[in-house]
Coordinates of C-alpha atoms in Angstrom, one line a residue:
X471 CA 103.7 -98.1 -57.9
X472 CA 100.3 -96.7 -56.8
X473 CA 99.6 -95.9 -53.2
X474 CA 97.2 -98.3 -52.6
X475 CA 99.5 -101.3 -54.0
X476 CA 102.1 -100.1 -51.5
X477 CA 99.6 -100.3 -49.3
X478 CA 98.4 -103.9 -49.8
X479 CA 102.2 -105.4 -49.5
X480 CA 102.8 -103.7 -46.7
X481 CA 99.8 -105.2 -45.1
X482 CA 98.9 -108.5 -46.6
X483 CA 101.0 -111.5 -47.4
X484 CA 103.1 -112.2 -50.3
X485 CA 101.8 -114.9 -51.7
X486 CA 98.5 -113.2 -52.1
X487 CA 99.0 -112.9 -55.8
X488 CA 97.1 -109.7 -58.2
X489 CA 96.9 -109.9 -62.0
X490 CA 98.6 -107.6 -64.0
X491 CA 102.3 -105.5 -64.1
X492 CA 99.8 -102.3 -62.9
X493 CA 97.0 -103.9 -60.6
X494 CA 93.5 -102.4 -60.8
X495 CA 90.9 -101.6 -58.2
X496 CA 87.2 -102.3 -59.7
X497 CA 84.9 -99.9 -57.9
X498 CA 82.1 -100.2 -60.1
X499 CA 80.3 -102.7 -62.6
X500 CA 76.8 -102.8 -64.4
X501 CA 75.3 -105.6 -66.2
X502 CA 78.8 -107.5 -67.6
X503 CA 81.1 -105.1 -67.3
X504 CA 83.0 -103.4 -64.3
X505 CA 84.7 -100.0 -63.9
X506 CA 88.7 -99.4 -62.3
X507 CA 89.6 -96.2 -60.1
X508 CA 90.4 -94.4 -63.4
X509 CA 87.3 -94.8 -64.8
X510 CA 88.1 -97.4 -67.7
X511 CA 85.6 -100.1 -68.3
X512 CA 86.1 -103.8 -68.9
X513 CA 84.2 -106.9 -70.6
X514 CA 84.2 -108.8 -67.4
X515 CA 85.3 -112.4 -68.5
X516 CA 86.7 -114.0 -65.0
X517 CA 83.3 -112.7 -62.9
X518 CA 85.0 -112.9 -60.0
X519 CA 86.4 -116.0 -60.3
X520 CA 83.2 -117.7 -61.2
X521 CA 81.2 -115.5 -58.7
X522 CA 79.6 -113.2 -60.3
X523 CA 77.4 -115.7 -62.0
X524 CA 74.8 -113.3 -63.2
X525 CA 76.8 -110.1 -63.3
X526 CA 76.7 -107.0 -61.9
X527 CA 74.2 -104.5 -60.1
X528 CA 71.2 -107.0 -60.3
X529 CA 68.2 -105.3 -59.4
X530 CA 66.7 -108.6 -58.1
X531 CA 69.4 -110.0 -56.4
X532 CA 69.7 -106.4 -54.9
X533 CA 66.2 -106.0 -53.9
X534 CA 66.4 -109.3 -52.1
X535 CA 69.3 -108.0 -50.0
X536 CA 67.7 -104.6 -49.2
X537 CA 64.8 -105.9 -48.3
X538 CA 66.4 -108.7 -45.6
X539 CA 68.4 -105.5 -44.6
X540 CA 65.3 -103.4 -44.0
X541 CA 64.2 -105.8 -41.5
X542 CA 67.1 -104.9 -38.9
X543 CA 68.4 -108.9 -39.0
X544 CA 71.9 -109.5 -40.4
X545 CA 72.5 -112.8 -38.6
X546 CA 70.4 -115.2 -36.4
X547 CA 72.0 -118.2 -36.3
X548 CA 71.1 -121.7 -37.0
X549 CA 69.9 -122.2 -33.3
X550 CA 67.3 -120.5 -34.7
X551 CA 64.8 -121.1 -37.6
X552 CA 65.4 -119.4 -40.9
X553 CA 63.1 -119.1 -43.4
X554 CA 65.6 -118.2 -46.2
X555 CA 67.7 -120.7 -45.6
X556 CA 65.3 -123.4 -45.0
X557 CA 63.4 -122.4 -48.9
X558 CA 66.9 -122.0 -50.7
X559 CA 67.8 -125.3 -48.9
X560 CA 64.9 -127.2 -50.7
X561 CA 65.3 -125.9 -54.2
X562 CA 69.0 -127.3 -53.8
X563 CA 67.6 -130.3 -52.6
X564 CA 64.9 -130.7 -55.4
X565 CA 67.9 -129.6 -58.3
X566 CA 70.8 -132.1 -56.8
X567 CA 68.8 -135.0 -58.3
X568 CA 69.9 -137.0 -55.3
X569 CA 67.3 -139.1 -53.0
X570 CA 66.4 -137.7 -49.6
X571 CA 68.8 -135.1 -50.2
X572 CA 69.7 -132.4 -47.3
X573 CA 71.5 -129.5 -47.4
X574 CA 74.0 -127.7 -45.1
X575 CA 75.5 -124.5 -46.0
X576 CA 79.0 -122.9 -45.4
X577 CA 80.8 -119.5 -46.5
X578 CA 82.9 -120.9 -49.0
X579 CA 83.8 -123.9 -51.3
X580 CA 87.0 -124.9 -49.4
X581 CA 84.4 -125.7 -46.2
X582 CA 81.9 -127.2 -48.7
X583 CA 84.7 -129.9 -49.4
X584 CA 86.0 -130.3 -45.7
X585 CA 82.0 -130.4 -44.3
X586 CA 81.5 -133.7 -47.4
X587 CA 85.3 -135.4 -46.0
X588 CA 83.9 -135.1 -43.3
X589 CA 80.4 -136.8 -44.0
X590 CA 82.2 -139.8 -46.1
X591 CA 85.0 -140.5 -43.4
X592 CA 82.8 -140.7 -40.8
X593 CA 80.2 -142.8 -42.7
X594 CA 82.9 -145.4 -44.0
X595 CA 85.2 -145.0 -40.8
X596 CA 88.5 -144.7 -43.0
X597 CA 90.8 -141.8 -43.4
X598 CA 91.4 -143.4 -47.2
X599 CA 90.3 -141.0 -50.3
X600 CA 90.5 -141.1 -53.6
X601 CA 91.1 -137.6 -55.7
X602 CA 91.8 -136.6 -59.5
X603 CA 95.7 -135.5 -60.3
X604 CA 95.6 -131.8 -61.1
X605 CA 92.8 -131.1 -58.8
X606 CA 91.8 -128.1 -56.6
X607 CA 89.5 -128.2 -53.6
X608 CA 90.4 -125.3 -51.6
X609 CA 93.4 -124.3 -49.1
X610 CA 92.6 -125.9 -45.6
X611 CA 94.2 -128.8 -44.4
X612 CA 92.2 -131.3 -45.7
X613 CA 91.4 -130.1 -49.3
X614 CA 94.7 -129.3 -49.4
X615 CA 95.2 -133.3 -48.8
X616 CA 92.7 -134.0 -52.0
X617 CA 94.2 -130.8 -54.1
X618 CA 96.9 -131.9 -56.5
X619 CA 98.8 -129.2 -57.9
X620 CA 102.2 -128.5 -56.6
X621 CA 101.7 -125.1 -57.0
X622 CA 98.7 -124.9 -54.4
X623 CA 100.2 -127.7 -51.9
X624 CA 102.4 -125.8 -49.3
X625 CA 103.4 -129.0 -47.8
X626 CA 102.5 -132.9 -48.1
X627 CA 100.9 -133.0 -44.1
X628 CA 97.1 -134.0 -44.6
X629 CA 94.7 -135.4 -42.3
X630 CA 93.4 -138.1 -44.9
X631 CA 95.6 -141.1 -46.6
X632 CA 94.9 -139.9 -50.1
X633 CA 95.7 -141.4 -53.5
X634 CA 95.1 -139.4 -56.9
X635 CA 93.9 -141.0 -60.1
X636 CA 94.0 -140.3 -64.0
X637 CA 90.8 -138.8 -65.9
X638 CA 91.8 -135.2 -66.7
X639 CA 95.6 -135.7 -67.4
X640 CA 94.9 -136.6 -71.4
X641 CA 98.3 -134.5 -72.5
X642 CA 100.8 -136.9 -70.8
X643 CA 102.7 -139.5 -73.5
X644 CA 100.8 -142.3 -72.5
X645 CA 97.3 -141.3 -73.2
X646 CA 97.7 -139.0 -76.4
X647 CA 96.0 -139.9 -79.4
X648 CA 93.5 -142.3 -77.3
X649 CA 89.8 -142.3 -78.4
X650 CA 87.6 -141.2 -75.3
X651 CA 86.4 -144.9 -75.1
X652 CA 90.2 -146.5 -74.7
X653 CA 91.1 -143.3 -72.4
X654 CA 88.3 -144.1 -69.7
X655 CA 89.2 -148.1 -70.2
X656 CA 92.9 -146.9 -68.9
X657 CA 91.5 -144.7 -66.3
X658 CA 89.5 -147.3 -65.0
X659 CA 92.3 -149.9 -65.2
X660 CA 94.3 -147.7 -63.7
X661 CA 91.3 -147.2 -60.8
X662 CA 91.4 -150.9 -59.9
X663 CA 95.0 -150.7 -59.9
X664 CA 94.9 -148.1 -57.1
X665 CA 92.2 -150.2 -55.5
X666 CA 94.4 -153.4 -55.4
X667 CA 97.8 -152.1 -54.5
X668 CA 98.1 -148.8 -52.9
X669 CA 95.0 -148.6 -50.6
X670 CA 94.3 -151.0 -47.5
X671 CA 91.1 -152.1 -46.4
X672 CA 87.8 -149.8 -47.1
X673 CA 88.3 -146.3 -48.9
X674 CA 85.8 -143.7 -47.9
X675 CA 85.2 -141.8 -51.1
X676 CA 86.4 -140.0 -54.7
X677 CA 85.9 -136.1 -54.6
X678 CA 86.5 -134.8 -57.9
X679 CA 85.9 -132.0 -60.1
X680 CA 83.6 -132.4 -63.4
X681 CA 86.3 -129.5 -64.5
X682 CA 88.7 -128.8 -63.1
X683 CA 89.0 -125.1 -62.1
X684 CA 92.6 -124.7 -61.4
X685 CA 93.6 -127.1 -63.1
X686 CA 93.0 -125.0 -66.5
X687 CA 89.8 -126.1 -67.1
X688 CA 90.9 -129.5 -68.0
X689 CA 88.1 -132.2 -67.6
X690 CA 87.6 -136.1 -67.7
X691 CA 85.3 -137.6 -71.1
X692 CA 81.8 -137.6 -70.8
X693 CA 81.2 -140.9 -69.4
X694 CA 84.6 -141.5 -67.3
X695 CA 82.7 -140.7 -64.0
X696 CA 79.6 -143.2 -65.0
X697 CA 82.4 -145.9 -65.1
X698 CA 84.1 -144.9 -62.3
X699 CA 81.3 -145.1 -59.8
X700 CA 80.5 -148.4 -61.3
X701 CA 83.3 -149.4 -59.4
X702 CA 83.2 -147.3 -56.8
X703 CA 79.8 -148.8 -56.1
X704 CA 80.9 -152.0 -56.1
X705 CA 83.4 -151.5 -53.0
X706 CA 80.7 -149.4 -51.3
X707 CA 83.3 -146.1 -52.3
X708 CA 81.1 -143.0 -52.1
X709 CA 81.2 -139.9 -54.6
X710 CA 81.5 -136.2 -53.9
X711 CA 81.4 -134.1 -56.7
X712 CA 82.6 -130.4 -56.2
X713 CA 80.5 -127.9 -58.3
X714 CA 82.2 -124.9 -56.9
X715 CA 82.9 -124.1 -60.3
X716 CA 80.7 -126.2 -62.7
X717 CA 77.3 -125.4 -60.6
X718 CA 74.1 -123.6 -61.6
X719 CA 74.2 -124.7 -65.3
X720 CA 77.4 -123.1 -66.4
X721 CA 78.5 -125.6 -68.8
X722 CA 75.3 -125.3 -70.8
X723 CA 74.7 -129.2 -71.3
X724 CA 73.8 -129.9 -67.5
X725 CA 72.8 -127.8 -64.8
X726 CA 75.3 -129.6 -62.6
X727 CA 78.9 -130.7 -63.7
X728 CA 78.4 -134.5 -63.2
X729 CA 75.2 -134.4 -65.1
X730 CA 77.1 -134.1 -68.0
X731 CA 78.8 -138.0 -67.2
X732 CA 74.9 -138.9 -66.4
X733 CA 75.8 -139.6 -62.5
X734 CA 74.1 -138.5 -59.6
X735 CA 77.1 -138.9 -56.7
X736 CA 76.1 -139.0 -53.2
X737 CA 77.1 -135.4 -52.5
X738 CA 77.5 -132.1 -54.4
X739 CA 79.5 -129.3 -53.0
X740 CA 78.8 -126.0 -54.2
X741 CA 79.8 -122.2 -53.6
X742 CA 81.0 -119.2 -56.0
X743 CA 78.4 -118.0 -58.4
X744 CA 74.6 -119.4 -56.1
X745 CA 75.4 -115.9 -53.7
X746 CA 76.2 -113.7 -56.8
X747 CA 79.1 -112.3 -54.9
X748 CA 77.6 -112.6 -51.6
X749 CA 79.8 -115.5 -49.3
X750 CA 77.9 -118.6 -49.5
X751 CA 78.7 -122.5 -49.9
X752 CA 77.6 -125.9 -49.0
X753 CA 76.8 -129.5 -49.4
X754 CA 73.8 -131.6 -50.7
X755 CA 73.9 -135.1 -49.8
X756 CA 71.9 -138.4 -49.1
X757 CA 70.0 -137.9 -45.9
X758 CA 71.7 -140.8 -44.4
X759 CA 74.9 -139.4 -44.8
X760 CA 74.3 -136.1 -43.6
X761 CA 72.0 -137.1 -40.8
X762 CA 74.8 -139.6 -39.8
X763 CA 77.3 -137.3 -37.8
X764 CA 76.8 -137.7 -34.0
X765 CA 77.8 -134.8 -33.0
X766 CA 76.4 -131.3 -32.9
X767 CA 77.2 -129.1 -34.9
X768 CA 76.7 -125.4 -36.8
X769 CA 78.3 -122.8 -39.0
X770 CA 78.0 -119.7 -37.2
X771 CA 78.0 -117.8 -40.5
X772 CA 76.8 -120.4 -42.9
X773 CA 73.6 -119.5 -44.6
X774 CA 73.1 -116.5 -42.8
X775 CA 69.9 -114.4 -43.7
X776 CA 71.9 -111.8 -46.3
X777 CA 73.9 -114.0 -48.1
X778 CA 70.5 -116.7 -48.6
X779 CA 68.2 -113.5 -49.7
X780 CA 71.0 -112.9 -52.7
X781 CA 71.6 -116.3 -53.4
X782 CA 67.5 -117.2 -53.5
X783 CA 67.3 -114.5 -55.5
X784 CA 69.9 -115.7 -57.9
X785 CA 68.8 -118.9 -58.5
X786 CA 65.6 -117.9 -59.1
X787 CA 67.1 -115.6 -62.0
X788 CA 69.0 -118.5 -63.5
X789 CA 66.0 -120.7 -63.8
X790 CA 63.5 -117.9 -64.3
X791 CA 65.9 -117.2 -67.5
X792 CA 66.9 -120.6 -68.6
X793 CA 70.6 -119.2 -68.2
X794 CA 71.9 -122.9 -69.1
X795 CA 70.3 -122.3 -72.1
X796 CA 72.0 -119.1 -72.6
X797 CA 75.6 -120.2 -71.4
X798 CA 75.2 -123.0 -74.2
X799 CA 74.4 -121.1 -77.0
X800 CA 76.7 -117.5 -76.0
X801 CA 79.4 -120.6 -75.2
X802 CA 79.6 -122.7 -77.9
X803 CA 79.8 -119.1 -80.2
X804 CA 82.9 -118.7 -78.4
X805 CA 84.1 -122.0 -78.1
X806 CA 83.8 -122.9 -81.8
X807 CA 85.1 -118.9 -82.7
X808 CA 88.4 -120.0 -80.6
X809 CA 88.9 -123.4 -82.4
X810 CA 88.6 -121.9 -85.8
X811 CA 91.0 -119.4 -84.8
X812 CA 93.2 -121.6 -83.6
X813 CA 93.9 -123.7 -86.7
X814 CA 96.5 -120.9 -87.6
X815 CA 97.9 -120.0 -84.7
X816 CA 101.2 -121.8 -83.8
X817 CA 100.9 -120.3 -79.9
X818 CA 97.7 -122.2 -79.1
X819 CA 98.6 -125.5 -77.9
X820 CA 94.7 -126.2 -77.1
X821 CA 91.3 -124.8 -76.8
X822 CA 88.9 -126.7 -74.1
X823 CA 85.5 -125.9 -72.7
X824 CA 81.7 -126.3 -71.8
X825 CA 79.4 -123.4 -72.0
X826 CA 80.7 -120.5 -70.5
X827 CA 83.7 -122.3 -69.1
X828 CA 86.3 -121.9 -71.8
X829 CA 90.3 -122.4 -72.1
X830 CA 92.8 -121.3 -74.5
X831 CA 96.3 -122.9 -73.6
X832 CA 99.8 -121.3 -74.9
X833 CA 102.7 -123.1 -75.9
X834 CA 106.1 -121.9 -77.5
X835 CA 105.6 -122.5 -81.3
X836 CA 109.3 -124.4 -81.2
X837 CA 108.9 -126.7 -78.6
X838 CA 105.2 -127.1 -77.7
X839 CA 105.9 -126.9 -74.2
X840 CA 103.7 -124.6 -72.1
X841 CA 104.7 -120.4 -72.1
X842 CA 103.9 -118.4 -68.8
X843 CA 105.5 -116.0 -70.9
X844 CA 102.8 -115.8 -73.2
X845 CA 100.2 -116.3 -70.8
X846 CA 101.6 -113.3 -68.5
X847 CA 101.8 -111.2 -72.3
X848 CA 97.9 -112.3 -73.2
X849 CA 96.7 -110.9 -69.6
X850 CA 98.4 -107.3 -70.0
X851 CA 97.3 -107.3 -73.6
X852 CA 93.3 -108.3 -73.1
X853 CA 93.4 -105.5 -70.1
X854 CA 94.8 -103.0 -72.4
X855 CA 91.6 -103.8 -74.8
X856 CA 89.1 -103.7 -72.3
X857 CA 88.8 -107.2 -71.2
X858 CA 89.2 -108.8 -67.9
X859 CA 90.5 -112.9 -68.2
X860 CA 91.9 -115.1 -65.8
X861 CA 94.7 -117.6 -65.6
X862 CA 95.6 -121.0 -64.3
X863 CA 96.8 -124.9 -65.1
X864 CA 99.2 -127.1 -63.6
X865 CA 101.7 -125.3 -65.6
X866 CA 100.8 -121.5 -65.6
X867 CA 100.1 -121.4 -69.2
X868 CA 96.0 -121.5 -69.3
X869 CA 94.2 -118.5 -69.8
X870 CA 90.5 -119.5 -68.5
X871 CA 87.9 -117.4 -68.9
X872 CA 83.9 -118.0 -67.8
X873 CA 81.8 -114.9 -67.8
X874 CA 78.5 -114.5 -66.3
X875 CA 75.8 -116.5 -67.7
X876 CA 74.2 -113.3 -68.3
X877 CA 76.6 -112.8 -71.3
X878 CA 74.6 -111.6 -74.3
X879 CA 75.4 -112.5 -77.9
X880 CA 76.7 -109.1 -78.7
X881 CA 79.3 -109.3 -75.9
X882 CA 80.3 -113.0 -76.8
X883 CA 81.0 -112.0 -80.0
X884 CA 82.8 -108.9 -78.6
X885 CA 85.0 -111.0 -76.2
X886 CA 85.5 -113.3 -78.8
X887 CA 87.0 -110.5 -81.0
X888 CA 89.5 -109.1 -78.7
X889 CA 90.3 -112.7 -78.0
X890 CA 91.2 -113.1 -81.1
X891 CA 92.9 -110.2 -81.8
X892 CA 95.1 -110.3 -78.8
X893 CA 96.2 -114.2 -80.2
X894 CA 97.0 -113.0 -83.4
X895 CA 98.9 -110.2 -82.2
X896 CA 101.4 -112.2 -79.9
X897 CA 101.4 -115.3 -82.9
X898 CA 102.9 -112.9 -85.1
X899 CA 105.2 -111.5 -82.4
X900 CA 106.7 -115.0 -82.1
X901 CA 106.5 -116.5 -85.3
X902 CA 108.7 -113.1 -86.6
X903 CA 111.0 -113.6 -83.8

């Protein structure tokens, strides 16, 4: 064991979890690619977890930060005016697609998603919330309340009175082999269901995830969403979307998630990949609704002058660069490489993804049931090869991968091949077993 791992269990908390049997220290990266402590170099196809959206060492991004720097000021405070915050805030607002929108920014996703519970209680003066089954929305009290997904809920205590509906949960016995069209009519009979049995009186809103992050990437039909709010509006529900992980035009087809479903909710929450790295989250929502609160508040941290230079600066690249565009076209090389490979590999129970948001899930061959095995074998054997993945699902056995949108052709096809390779290698392991 190396020092520094003895040095991080004796120090930080068991159940903070690292990839791999031999952890690595990144302490470099360029472009798509980051360096460990002993100088090897990896294909970086995790980006942080979704953060670094447009990679590494970004002389843009970097500039911006440098020069906020050279001025001396780190952190004002929203007490006082700030200019960087104030013109990121309106692109946001302009993007969201949502009238009268206002913004209000936070360090993280998990305080994007408590700020918009917040907004929606307050405005519908109900604890009552409606959330997707295999959903993640951070690890505070309340999005641990809306998060379902045993393996992220330390206990059942929650400040909101929630219930959890179908729409991403297409593997279970009762919805396989259903077109799209008969699998939103049972979601949406399954909605009013929830509606006229397990809630009572108003319900404040639905916050779900156009993809589900955690969850292994798994994700509601185009079009579920577009039926669900019809009934939703109908009882006056609202709709928070969380884009932590489908924002900024990752999935190629729609610059936000929802887009994709041809809704515009009442709020967005948002985080990860706008700072580039750099800690930033928030909310965009009606102006009613935000405006509504009565009491003062702040986040002393929250769009703070460093982190909005880098994130103005990054969302000026994406758009400058039309990196939807890209994330379509370098995704669906990859995408559609990974469905033709799986046609003759027994171990690949299913590939899923939009743009640069892609899933490969592993099943044993002789029973179909999900492998952690496998999964745990695919990570050791893509860092071996020089590329970095990540993993999730409600079962353990997704490998889910989204690189930076600044992924080139060459490197898709690159990632695609060790990919690949690494799959065939453990099919034939198990099929000769």
């Amino acid at each position: 064991m190396s020092d520094l791992l003895a040095r991080h269990r004796a120090v930080m908390p068991n159940w903070l979890s690292i990839y791999y049997d031999e952890p690595i220290e990144i302490v470099g990266g360029k472009g798509n690619r980051v360096v460990d402590a002993s100088g090897k170099s990896y294909l970086d196809f995790f980006a942080g977890i979704l953060t670094n959206m447009i990679g590494y060492d970004v002389p843009e991004v970097r500039e911006a930060v440098e020069r906020q720097l050279a001025t001396g000021v780190v952190h004002t405070s929203t007490v006082y005016l700030l200019r960087g915050q104030i013109e990121l805030a309106e692109k946001i607002a302009k993007l969201s697609g949502i009238k009268d929108a206002k913004v209000f920014f936070t360090n993280s996703g998990t305080e994007a998603n408590e700020t918009a519970l917040l907004l929606a209680t307050y405005a519908r003066k109900t604890d009552q919330v409606l959330a997707m089954r295999q959903s993640y929305h951070g690890r505070s009290f309340g999005t641990v309340g809306v998060t379902s997904n045993r393996t992220w809920k330390n206990n059942s205590l929650s400040p909101l009175n929630v219930h959890f509906l179908h729409g991403a949960d297409r593997h279970l016995a009762q919805f396989k082999g259903l077109s799209d069209a008969d699998y939103i009519k049972a979601c949406v009979d399954d909605l009013r269901h929830v509606l006229a049995t397990a809630v009572g009186g108003d319900v404040a809103a639905l916050i779900a995830e156009p993809i589900q992050g955690v969850g292994g990437f798994t994700m509601a039909p185009d079009g579920l969403f577009a039926a669900y709010k019809e009934v939703l509006d109908a009882e006056g529900i609202l709709f928070i979307s969380d884009e932590v992980q489908t924002g900024w035009g990752r999935t190629g087809s729609a610059f936000f998630g929802i887009q994709n479903h041809g809704v515009t909710p009442d709020m967005m929450t948002f985080a990860k990949g706008l700072g580039n790295g750099f800690a930033i989250g928030g909310v965009v929502a009606r102006g009613d609704l935000m405006d509504n609160l009565h009491a003062v508040g702040l986040a002393t941290f929250g769009g703070n002058p460093i982190s909005t230079a880098a994130a103005n600066a990054t969302l000026d690249y994406v758009l400058d660069h039309d990196l939807q565009a890209n994330a379509a076209k370098t995704g669906a090389l990859i995408i559609d490489g990974l469905r033709e490979a799986a046609k003759r590999l027994p171990i690949v129970g299913a590939i899923r993804g939009k743009g640069l948001m892609f899933a490969v899930e592993l099943v044993d061959p002789a029973t179909g049931g999900p492998s952690t095995a496998l999964t745990a074998r695919f990570m050791e054997e893509t860092k071996k090869a020089g590329l970095l993945a990540g993993k999730g699902g409600l079962y353990g056995n997704v490998l889910r991968m989204a690189p930076p949108l600044t992924l080139t052709e060459a490197e898709a096809a690159e990632g695609l091949a060790i990919i690949v390779n690494v799959l065939e290698v453990i099919n034939a392991e198990v099929v000769s077993s």
